[in-house]
CSV table of C-alpha atoms and ligand atoms in Angstrom, one decimal:
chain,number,residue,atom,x,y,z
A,945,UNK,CA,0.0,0.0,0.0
A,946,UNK,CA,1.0,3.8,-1.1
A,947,UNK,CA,1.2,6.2,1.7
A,948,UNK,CA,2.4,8.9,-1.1
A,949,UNK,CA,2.6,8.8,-4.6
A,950,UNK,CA,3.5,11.7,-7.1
A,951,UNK,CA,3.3,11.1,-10.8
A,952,UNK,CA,5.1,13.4,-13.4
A,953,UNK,CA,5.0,16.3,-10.7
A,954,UNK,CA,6.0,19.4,-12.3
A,955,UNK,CA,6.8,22.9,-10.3
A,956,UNK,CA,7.4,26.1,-11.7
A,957,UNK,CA,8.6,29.3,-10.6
A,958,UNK,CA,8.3,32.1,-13.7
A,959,UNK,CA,11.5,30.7,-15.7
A,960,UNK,CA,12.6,28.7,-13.1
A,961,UNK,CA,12.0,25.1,-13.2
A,962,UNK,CA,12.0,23.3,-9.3
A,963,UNK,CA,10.5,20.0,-9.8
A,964,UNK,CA,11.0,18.5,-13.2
A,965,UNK,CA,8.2,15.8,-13.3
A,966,UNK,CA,9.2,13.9,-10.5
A,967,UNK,CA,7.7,10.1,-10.4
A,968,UNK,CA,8.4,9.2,-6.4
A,969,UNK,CA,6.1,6.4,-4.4
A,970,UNK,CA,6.5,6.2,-0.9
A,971,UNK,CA,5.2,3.1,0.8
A,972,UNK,CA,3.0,3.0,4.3
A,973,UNK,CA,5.1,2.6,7.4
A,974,UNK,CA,8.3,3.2,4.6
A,975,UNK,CA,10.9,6.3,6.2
A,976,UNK,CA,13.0,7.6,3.3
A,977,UNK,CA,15.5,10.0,3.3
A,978,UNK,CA,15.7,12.7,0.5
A,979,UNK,CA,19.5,14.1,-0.2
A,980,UNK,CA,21.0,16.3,-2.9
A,981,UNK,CA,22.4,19.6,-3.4
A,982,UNK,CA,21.1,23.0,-2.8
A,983,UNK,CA,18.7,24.1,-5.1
A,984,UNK,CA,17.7,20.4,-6.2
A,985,UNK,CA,14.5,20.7,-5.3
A,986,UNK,CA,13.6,19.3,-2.2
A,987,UNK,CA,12.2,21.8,-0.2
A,988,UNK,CA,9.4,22.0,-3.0
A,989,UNK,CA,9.1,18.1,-3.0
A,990,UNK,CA,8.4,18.8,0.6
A,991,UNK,CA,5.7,21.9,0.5
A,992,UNK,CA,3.9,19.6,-2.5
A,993,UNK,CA,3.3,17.3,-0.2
A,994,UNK,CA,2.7,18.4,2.7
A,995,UNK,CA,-0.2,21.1,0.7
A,996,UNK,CA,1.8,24.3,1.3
A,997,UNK,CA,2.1,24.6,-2.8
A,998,UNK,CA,0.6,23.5,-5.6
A,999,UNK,CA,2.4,21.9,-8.5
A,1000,UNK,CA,2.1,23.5,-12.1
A,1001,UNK,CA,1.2,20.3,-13.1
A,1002,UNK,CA,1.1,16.3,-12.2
A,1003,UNK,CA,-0.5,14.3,-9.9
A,1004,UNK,CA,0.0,14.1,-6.1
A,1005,UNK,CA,-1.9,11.1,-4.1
A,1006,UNK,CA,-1.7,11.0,-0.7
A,1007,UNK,CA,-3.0,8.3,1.8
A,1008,UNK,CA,-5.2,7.7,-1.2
A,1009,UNK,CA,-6.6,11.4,-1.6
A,1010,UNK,CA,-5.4,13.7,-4.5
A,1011,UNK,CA,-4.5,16.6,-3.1
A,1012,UNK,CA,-4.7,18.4,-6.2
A,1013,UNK,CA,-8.1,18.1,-6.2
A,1014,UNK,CA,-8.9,19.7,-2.8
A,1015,UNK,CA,-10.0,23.0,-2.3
A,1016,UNK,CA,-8.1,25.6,-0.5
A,1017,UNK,CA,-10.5,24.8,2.8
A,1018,UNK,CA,-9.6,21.2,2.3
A,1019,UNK,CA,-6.0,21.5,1.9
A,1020,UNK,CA,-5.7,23.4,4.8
A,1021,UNK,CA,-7.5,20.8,6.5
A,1022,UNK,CA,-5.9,17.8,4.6
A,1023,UNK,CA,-2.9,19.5,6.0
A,1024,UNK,CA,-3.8,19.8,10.2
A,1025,UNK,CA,-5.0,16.3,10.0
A,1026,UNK,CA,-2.9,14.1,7.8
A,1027,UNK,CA,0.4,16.0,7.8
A,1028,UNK,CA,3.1,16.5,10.7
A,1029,UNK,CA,6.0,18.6,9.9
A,1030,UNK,CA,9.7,19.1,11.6
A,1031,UNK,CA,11.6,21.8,10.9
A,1032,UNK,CA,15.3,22.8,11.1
A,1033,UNK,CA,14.5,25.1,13.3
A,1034,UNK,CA,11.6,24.1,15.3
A,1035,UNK,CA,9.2,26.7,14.6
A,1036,UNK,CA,8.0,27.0,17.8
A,1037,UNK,CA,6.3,29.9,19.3
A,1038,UNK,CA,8.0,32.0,21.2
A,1039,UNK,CA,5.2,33.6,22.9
A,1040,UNK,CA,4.0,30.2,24.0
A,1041,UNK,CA,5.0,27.6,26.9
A,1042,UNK,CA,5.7,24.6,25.9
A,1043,UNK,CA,2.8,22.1,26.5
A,1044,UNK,CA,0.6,25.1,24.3
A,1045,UNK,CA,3.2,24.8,21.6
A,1046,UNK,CA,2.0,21.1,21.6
A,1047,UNK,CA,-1.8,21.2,22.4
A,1048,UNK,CA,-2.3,24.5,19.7
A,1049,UNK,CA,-2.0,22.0,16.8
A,1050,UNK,CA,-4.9,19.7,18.2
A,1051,UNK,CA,-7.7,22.6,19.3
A,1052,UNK,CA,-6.9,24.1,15.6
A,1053,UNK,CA,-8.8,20.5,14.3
A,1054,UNK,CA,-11.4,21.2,17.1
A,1055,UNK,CA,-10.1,18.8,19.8
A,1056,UNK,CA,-11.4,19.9,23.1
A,1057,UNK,CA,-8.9,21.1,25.0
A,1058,UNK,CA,-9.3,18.3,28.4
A,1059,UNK,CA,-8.1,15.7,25.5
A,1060,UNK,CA,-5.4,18.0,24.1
A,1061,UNK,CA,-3.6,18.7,27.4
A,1062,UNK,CA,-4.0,14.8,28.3
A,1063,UNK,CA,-2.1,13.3,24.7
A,1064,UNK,CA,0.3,16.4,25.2
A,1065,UNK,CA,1.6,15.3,28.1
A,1066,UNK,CA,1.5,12.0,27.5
A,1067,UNK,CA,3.4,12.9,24.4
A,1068,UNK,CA,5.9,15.3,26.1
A,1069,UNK,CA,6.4,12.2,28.1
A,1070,UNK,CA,7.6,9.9,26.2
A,1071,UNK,CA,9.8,11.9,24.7
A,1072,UNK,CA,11.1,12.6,27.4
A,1073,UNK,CA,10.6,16.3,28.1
A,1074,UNK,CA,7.4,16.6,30.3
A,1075,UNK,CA,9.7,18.9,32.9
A,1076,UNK,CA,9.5,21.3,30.8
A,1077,UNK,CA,5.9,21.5,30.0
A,1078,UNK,CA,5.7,25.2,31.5
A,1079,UNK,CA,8.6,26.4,30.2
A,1080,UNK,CA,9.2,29.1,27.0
A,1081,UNK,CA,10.7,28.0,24.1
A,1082,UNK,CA,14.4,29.7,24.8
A,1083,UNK,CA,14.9,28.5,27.7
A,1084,UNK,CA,15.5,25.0,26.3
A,1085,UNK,CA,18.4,23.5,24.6
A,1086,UNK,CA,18.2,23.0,20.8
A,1087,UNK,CA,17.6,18.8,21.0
A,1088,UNK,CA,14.8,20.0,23.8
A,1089,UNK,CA,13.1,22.3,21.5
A,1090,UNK,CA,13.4,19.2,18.5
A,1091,UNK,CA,11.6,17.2,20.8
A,1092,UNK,CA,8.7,19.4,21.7
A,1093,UNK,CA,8.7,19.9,17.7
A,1094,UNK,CA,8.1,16.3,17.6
A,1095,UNK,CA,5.5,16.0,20.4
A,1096,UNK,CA,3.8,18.8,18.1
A,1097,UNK,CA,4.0,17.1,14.7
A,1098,UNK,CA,2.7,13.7,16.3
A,1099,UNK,CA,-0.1,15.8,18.2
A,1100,UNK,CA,-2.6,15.1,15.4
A,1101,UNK,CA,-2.0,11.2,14.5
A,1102,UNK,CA,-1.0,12.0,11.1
A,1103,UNK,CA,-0.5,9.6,8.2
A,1104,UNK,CA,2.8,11.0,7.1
A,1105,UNK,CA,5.2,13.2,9.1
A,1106,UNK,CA,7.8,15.2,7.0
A,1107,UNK,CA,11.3,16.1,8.6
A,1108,UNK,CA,13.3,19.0,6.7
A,1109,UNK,CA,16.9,18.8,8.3
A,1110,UNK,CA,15.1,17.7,12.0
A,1111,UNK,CA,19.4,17.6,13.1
A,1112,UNK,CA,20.1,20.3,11.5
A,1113,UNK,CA,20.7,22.9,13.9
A,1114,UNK,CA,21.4,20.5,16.7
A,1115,UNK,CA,25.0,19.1,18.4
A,1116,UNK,CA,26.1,15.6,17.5
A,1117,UNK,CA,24.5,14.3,20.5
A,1118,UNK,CA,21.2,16.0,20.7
A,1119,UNK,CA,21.4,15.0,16.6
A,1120,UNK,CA,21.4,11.5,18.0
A,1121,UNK,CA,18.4,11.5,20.6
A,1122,UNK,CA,16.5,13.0,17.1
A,1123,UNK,CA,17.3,10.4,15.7
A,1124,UNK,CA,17.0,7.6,17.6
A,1125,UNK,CA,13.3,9.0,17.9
A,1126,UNK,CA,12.7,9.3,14.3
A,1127,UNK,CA,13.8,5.2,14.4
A,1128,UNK,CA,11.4,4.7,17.3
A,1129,UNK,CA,8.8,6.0,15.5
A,1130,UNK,CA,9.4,4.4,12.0
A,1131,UNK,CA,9.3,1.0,14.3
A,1132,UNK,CA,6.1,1.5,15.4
A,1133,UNK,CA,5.1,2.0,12.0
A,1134,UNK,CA,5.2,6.0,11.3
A,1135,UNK,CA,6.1,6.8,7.8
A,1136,UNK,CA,8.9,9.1,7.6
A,1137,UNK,CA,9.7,11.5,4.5
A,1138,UNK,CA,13.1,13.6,5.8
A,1139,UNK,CA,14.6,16.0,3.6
A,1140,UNK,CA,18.8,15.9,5.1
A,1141,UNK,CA,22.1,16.3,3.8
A,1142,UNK,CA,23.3,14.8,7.2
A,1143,UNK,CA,24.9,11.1,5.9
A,1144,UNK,CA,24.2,9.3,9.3
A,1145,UNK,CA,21.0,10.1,10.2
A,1146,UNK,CA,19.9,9.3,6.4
A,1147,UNK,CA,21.8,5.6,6.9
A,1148,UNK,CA,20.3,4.9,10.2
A,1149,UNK,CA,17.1,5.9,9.7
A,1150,UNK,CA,16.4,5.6,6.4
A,1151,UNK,CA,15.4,2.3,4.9
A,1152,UNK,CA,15.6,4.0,1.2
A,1153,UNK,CA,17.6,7.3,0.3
A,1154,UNK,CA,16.3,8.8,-2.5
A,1155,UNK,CA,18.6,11.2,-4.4
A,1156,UNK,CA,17.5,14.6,-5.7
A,1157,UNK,CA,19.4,16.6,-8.1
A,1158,UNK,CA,17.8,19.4,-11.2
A,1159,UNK,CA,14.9,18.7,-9.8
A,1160,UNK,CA,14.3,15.4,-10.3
A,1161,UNK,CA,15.0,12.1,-8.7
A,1162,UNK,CA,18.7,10.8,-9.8
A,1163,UNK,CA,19.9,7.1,-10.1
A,1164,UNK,CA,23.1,8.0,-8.4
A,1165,UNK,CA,24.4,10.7,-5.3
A,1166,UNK,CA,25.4,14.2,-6.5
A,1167,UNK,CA,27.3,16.9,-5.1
B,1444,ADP,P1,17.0,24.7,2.0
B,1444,ADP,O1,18.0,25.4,2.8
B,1444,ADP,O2,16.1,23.8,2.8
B,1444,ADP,O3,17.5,24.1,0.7
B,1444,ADP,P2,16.2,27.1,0.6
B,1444,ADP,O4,17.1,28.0,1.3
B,1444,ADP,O5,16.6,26.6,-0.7
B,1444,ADP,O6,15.9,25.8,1.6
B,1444,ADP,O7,14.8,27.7,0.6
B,1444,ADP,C1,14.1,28.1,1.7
B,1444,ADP,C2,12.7,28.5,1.3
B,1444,ADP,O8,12.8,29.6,0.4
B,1444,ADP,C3,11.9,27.4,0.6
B,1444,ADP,O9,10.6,27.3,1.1
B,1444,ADP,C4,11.9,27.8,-0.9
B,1444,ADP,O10,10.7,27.5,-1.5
B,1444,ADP,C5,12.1,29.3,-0.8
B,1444,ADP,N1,13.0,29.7,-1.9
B,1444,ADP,C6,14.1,29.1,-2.4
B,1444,ADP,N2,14.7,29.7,-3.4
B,1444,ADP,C7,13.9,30.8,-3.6
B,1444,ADP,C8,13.9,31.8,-4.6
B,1444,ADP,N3,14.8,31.9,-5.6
B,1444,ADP,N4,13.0,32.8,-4.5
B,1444,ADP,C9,12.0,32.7,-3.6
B,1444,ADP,N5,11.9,31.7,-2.7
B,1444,ADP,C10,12.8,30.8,-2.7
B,1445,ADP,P1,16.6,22.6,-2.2
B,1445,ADP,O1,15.6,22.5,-1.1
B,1445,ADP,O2,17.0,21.3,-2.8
B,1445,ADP,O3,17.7,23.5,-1.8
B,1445,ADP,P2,14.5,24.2,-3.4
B,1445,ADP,O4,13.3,23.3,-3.6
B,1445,ADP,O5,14.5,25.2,-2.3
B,1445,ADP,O6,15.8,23.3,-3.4
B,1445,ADP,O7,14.7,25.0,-4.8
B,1445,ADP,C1,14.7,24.4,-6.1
B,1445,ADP,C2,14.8,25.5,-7.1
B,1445,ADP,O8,13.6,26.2,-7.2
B,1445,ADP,C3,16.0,26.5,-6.8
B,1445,ADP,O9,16.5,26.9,-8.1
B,1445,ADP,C4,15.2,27.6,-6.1
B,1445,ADP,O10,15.9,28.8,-6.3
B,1445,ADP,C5,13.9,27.6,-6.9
B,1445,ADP,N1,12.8,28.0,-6.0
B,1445,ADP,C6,12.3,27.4,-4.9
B,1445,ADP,N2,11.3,28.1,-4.3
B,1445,ADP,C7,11.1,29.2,-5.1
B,1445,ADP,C8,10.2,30.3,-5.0
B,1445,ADP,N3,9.3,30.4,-4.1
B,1445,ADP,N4,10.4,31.2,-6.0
B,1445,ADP,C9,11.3,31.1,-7.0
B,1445,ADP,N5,12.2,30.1,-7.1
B,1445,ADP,C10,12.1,29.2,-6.2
């Protein structure tokens, strides 16, 4: 069974070409890594799928809905409720204590808040960062802040969650704990997307790298 699959996915910008029909299937409960130079295209490959852009043209399935065809309500929904995204840098709110940053996602899809607080702790739990349920954002260490991230992305159950450089901006070690989470996760049966150019976290995680380069998937690793 296909968790993702893109056919012939084309994206333009004005001249610029991004995605140069790109034919990708990712399998349920599959965790690929994504690697290639800057500028190959994979932070479009990522906002395609996870409904942040649309492509000029091609087809884009997802947990066996085309996005393509969704409105802009549905997207956004499609988006909340199937989608879970890390990013490089966290994107948390600053403004925001740390079981908030985690419970937001769930009361955006209408879960009352009771259940929110209870899977956001449980969640902050297991990943080992319930201490710091009350604390702000910058007063945590970078691997903290990845694992709230996390505990955020998961909030919703999605089908699919996406990881764009999740070790990125961390230390070697805290790079590690991410990783050994993302592992976790894939074990219990998450499928994983992750866009990296970090060589250790795509070989241990990873059970398929998929190389990117000119916009399009390439049989063999490019610099
Ligand atoms: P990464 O570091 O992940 O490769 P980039 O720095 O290439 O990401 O891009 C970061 C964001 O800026 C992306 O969402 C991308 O769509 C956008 N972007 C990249 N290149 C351009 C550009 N030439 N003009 C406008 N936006 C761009
Ligand atoms: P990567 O993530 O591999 O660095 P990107 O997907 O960010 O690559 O970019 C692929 C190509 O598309 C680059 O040439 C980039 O400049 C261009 N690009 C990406 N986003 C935009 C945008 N919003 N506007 C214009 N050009 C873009």
């Amino acid at each position: 069974e296909q968790m993702v699959q893109l056919t012939d996915v084309r994206k333009e910008y004005g001249e610029e070409v991004a995605l140069d029909g790109v034919t990708l299937g990712i399998a349920t409960g599959e965790a690929v890594a994504v690697m290639g130079p800057s500028g190959s295209g994979k932070s479009t490959l990522l906002n395609m799928i996870a409904g942040l852009d649309r492509p000029t043209s091609g087809e884009i399935v997802i947990h066996g809905e085309n996005i393509g065809a969704l409105s802009e309500t549905a997207l956004a929904k499609y988006r909340r409720r199937r989608i879970g995204m890390v990013f490089q840098f966290f994107n948390l709110l600053d403004d925001l204590p740390v079981l908030e940053n985690v419970t937001l996602t769930a009361e955006l899809i209408g879960t009352p808040r009771k259940e929110a607080r209870k899977r956001a702790l449980e969640l902050l739990d297991e990943l080992g960062v319930a201490d710091r349920r009350g604390a702000y954002p910058v007063t945590l260490s970078g691997g903290e802040r990845q694992r709230v991230g996390v505990a955020r992305a998961l909030m919703n159950r999605p089908a699919l969650l996406l990881a764009d450089e999740p070790t990125g901006a961390l230390d070697s070690r805290s790079g590690e704990q991410v990783m050994d989470l993302l592992l976790d996760l894939n074990q219990i049966g998450q499928t994983l997307l992750i866009v990296t150019h970090d060589e250790r976290l795509a070989t241990r995680v990873a059970d398929r790298i998929v190389h990117f380069a000119d916009g399009d998937v390439a049989p063999e690793p490019v610099r």
